[in-house]
């Protein structure tokens, strides 16, 4: 399994609330968020780990360059207009087989993640296994519509009658996802949520995988929430 991390945002909300470290280096119980992700990926059969950071994050760039890992680390340094564009910049290192993509501030339970990866490794039917949660603590959640078998039928910007799940920001995909991504770039589409809608429109077979809780670290108060959650 190849893994990729989108860490190209500026973390402006955290900075405005007094957090001095760049978001990827913010520590949860003494471990930088990006280090935690890489450690978990390596423990879950990583062939390689790819990371994109923006051009201004010199401290994060140097941190990653100094790491010594048992698998190849591919570092992309580029400022992009959206997370979908960041995904595109990472995509050359994700060619051939299955991969898992996440944003740097996505916090989850390690045992749930391991079960999620195992499920996708063993899945020969679906093109993607999308992490979802019914824990909603997000300013702009992306709602995920499913049928009774948890096949994904749509992605909505607002709640709808019977809405249960939102996107957890973790995406396991095969090469069908890369094909759709290239089409989105050619058509001028932006934002990950619009990319996900295109996946459904094109008939890419997606299934939702529920996590008990996934937390995004967007604000200073989220750091303590995340620490308590994974402690």
GROMACS .gro file of C-alpha atoms in nm:
model
  231
    1UNK     CA    1   0.000   0.000   0.000
    2UNK     CA    2   0.128   0.343  -0.094
    3UNK     CA    3   0.043   0.634   0.134
    4UNK     CA    4   0.023   1.009   0.079
    5UNK     CA    5  -0.027   1.310   0.305
    6UNK     CA    6  -0.159   1.649   0.203
    7UNK     CA    7   0.016   1.903   0.427
    8UNK     CA    8   0.014   2.202   0.195
    9UNK     CA    9  -0.219   2.434   0.385
   10UNK     CA   10  -0.099   2.741   0.570
   11UNK     CA   11  -0.265   2.658   0.903
   12UNK     CA   12  -0.371   3.022   0.928
   13UNK     CA   13  -0.652   2.958   1.176
   14UNK     CA   14  -0.416   2.791   1.422
   15UNK     CA   15  -0.164   3.073   1.384
   16UNK     CA   16  -0.430   3.336   1.444
   17UNK     CA   17  -0.518   3.157   1.768
   18UNK     CA   18  -0.162   3.164   1.900
   19UNK     CA   19  -0.024   2.829   1.784
   20UNK     CA   20   0.328   2.907   1.668
   21UNK     CA   21   0.425   2.572   1.515
   22UNK     CA   22   0.326   2.490   1.156
   23UNK     CA   23   0.025   2.260   1.162
   24UNK     CA   24   0.211   1.940   1.056
   25UNK     CA   25   0.450   1.985   1.350
   26UNK     CA   26   0.184   2.050   1.612
   27UNK     CA   27   0.231   1.782   1.876
   28UNK     CA   28  -0.037   1.552   2.011
   29UNK     CA   29   0.077   1.390   2.335
   30UNK     CA   30   0.436   1.473   2.244
   31UNK     CA   31   0.430   1.350   1.882
   32UNK     CA   32   0.407   1.576   1.576
   33UNK     CA   33   0.092   1.510   1.374
   34UNK     CA   34   0.287   1.433   1.059
   35UNK     CA   35   0.522   1.197   1.245
   36UNK     CA   36   0.222   1.016   1.391
   37UNK     CA   37   0.073   0.961   1.048
   38UNK     CA   38   0.399   0.836   0.900
   39UNK     CA   39   0.453   0.598   1.193
   40UNK     CA   40   0.103   0.456   1.154
   41UNK     CA   41   0.147   0.418   0.779
   42UNK     CA   42   0.474   0.230   0.819
   43UNK     CA   43   0.302  -0.002   1.066
   44UNK     CA   44   0.033  -0.073   0.805
   45UNK     CA   45   0.237  -0.214   0.518
   46UNK     CA   46   0.360   0.109   0.361
   47UNK     CA   47   0.558   0.064   0.040
   48UNK     CA   48   0.627   0.438   0.036
   49UNK     CA   49   0.504   0.762   0.189
   50UNK     CA   50   0.458   1.079  -0.015
   51UNK     CA   51   0.402   1.423   0.135
   52UNK     CA   52   0.326   1.761  -0.018
   53UNK     CA   53   0.404   2.079   0.176
   54UNK     CA   54   0.380   2.437   0.061
   55UNK     CA   55   0.681   2.645  -0.032
   56UNK     CA   56   0.660   2.861   0.280
   57UNK     CA   57   0.686   2.574   0.530
   58UNK     CA   58   1.066   2.562   0.552
   59UNK     CA   59   1.056   2.416   0.902
   60UNK     CA   60   0.835   2.128   0.790
   61UNK     CA   61   1.050   2.068   0.484
   62UNK     CA   62   1.365   2.039   0.693
   63UNK     CA   63   1.189   1.818   0.947
   64UNK     CA   64   1.084   1.571   0.678
   65UNK     CA   65   1.421   1.573   0.506
   66UNK     CA   66   1.586   1.479   0.835
   67UNK     CA   67   1.366   1.174   0.895
   68UNK     CA   68   1.513   0.826   0.867
   69UNK     CA   69   1.245   0.581   0.755
   70UNK     CA   70   1.241   0.213   0.654
   71UNK     CA   71   1.047   0.303   0.336
   72UNK     CA   72   1.100   0.570   0.067
   73UNK     CA   73   0.974   0.918   0.150
   74UNK     CA   74   0.877   1.131  -0.150
   75UNK     CA   75   0.860   1.501  -0.066
   76UNK     CA   76   0.683   1.746  -0.296
   77UNK     CA   77   0.732   2.116  -0.221
   78UNK     CA   78   0.468   2.320  -0.396
   79UNK     CA   79   0.198   2.570  -0.305
   80UNK     CA   80  -0.137   2.468  -0.456
   81UNK     CA   81  -0.481   2.632  -0.480
   82UNK     CA   82  -0.671   2.336  -0.334
   83UNK     CA   83  -0.631   1.994  -0.175
   84UNK     CA   84  -0.735   1.833  -0.504
   85UNK     CA   85  -0.445   2.006  -0.675
   86UNK     CA   86  -0.217   1.882  -0.398
   87UNK     CA   87  -0.346   1.531  -0.464
   88UNK     CA   88  -0.260   1.575  -0.831
   89UNK     CA   89   0.096   1.676  -0.746
   90UNK     CA   90   0.128   1.358  -0.536
   91UNK     CA   91  -0.032   1.131  -0.794
   92UNK     CA   92   0.283   1.033  -0.990
   93UNK     CA   93   0.413   0.853  -0.681
   94UNK     CA   94   0.078   0.673  -0.640
   95UNK     CA   95   0.067   0.507  -0.980
   96UNK     CA   96   0.021   0.131  -0.991
   97UNK     CA   97  -0.201  -0.039  -0.737
   98UNK     CA   98  -0.386   0.078  -0.428
   99UNK     CA   99  -0.308   0.380  -0.214
  100UNK     CA  100  -0.431   0.572   0.089
  101UNK     CA  101  -0.445   0.952   0.095
  102UNK     CA  102  -0.516   1.172   0.395
  103UNK     CA  103  -0.481   1.528   0.516
  104UNK     CA  104  -0.222   1.595   0.784
  105UNK     CA  105  -0.470   1.702   1.052
  106UNK     CA  106  -0.695   1.396   1.035
  107UNK     CA  107  -0.689   1.225   1.374
  108UNK     CA  108  -0.824   0.872   1.420
  109UNK     CA  109  -0.782   0.565   1.639
  110UNK     CA  110  -0.490   0.350   1.525
  111UNK     CA  111  -0.674   0.019   1.560
  112UNK     CA  112  -0.966   0.145   1.353
  113UNK     CA  113  -0.727   0.264   1.085
  114UNK     CA  114  -0.552  -0.075   1.074
  115UNK     CA  115  -0.887  -0.250   1.026
  116UNK     CA  116  -0.976   0.000   0.752
  117UNK     CA  117  -0.654  -0.065   0.561
  118UNK     CA  118  -0.693  -0.442   0.597
  119UNK     CA  119  -1.048  -0.419   0.462
  120UNK     CA  120  -0.931  -0.231   0.152
  121UNK     CA  121  -0.635  -0.462   0.094
  122UNK     CA  122  -0.878  -0.755   0.088
  123UNK     CA  123  -1.148  -0.580  -0.120
  124UNK     CA  124  -1.150  -0.694  -0.482
  125UNK     CA  125  -1.487  -0.535  -0.563
  126UNK     CA  126  -1.466  -0.163  -0.486
  127UNK     CA  127  -1.243   0.102  -0.637
  128UNK     CA  128  -1.242   0.305  -0.318
  129UNK     CA  129  -1.309   0.274   0.052
  130UNK     CA  130  -1.395   0.615   0.194
  131UNK     CA  131  -1.355   0.678   0.567
  132UNK     CA  132  -1.672   0.827   0.717
  133UNK     CA  133  -1.791   0.911   1.066
  134UNK     CA  134  -2.118   1.006   1.234
  135UNK     CA  135  -1.925   1.235   1.470
  136UNK     CA  136  -1.983   1.582   1.330
  137UNK     CA  137  -1.765   1.864   1.462
  138UNK     CA  138  -1.670   2.040   1.142
  139UNK     CA  139  -1.740   2.388   1.010
  140UNK     CA  140  -1.815   2.269   0.656
  141UNK     CA  141  -1.877   1.894   0.669
  142UNK     CA  142  -1.916   1.693   0.352
  143UNK     CA  143  -2.211   1.458   0.394
  144UNK     CA  144  -2.178   1.113   0.243
  145UNK     CA  145  -2.494   0.944   0.117
  146UNK     CA  146  -2.499   0.564   0.111
  147UNK     CA  147  -2.736   0.281   0.029
  148UNK     CA  148  -2.810   0.006   0.286
  149UNK     CA  149  -2.493  -0.182   0.185
  150UNK     CA  150  -2.284   0.135   0.246
  151UNK     CA  151  -2.210   0.188  -0.121
  152UNK     CA  152  -2.159   0.563  -0.171
  153UNK     CA  153  -2.434   0.726  -0.375
  154UNK     CA  154  -2.342   1.093  -0.337
  155UNK     CA  155  -2.159   1.373  -0.157
  156UNK     CA  156  -2.359   1.669  -0.025
  157UNK     CA  157  -2.256   2.009   0.115
  158UNK     CA  158  -2.544   2.019   0.361
  159UNK     CA  159  -2.743   1.778   0.575
  160UNK     CA  160  -3.041   1.605   0.416
  161UNK     CA  161  -3.321   1.393   0.565
  162UNK     CA  162  -3.167   1.076   0.701
  163UNK     CA  163  -2.811   1.205   0.674
  164UNK     CA  164  -2.580   1.007   0.897
  165UNK     CA  165  -2.220   1.019   0.781
  166UNK     CA  166  -1.969   1.285   0.686
  167UNK     CA  167  -1.636   1.240   0.512
  168UNK     CA  168  -1.345   1.168   0.744
  169UNK     CA  169  -1.078   1.297   0.506
  170UNK     CA  170  -0.916   0.956   0.452
  171UNK     CA  171  -0.939   0.804   0.107
  172UNK     CA  172  -0.834   0.455  -0.001
  173UNK     CA  173  -0.846   0.428  -0.381
  174UNK     CA  174  -0.714   0.231  -0.673
  175UNK     CA  175  -0.606   0.359  -1.013
  176UNK     CA  176  -0.962   0.444  -1.115
  177UNK     CA  177  -0.926   0.734  -0.872
  178UNK     CA  178  -0.616   0.860  -1.052
  179UNK     CA  179  -0.796   0.843  -1.387
  180UNK     CA  180  -1.082   1.055  -1.254
  181UNK     CA  181  -0.837   1.299  -1.096
  182UNK     CA  182  -0.669   1.364  -1.431
  183UNK     CA  183  -1.008   1.426  -1.588
  184UNK     CA  184  -1.093   1.678  -1.315
  185UNK     CA  185  -0.767   1.863  -1.372
  186UNK     CA  186  -0.827   1.875  -1.747
  187UNK     CA  187  -1.179   2.011  -1.691
  188UNK     CA  188  -1.075   2.280  -1.442
  189UNK     CA  189  -1.247   2.116  -1.144
  190UNK     CA  190  -1.112   2.208  -0.800
  191UNK     CA  191  -1.168   2.098  -0.438
  192UNK     CA  192  -1.163   1.741  -0.310
  193UNK     CA  193  -1.539   1.734  -0.259
  194UNK     CA  194  -1.600   1.808  -0.626
  195UNK     CA  195  -1.350   1.540  -0.719
  196UNK     CA  196  -1.541   1.294  -0.501
  197UNK     CA  197  -1.866   1.391  -0.673
  198UNK     CA  198  -1.702   1.320  -1.007
  199UNK     CA  199  -1.601   0.974  -0.884
  200UNK     CA  200  -1.969   0.895  -0.824
  201UNK     CA  201  -2.076   1.050  -1.155
  202UNK     CA  202  -1.829   0.831  -1.342
  203UNK     CA  203  -1.948   0.515  -1.174
  204UNK     CA  204  -1.635   0.452  -0.969
  205UNK     CA  205  -1.735   0.191  -0.711
  206UNK     CA  206  -1.703   0.352  -0.367
  207UNK     CA  207  -1.796   0.208  -0.030
  208UNK     CA  208  -1.815   0.396   0.300
  209UNK     CA  209  -1.614   0.263   0.593
  210UNK     CA  210  -1.743   0.398   0.927
  211UNK     CA  211  -1.499   0.511   1.196
  212UNK     CA  212  -1.630   0.581   1.546
  213UNK     CA  213  -1.479   0.929   1.541
  214UNK     CA  214  -1.240   1.132   1.327
  215UNK     CA  215  -1.122   1.475   1.443
  216UNK     CA  216  -0.980   1.756   1.229
  217UNK     CA  217  -0.735   1.987   1.401
  218UNK     CA  218  -0.843   2.323   1.263
  219UNK     CA  219  -0.848   2.533   1.582
  220UNK     CA  220  -0.632   2.557   1.892
  221UNK     CA  221  -0.904   2.398   2.103
  222UNK     CA  222  -0.901   2.095   1.872
  223UNK     CA  223  -0.551   2.004   1.991
  224UNK     CA  224  -0.672   1.909   2.338
  225UNK     CA  225  -0.973   1.729   2.192
  226UNK     CA  226  -0.742   1.522   1.971
  227UNK     CA  227  -0.501   1.446   2.255
  228UNK     CA  228  -0.783   1.324   2.477
  229UNK     CA  229  -0.926   1.116   2.194
  230UNK     CA  230  -0.609   0.923   2.109
  231UNK     CA  231  -0.457   0.908   2.458
   0.00000   0.00000   0.00000
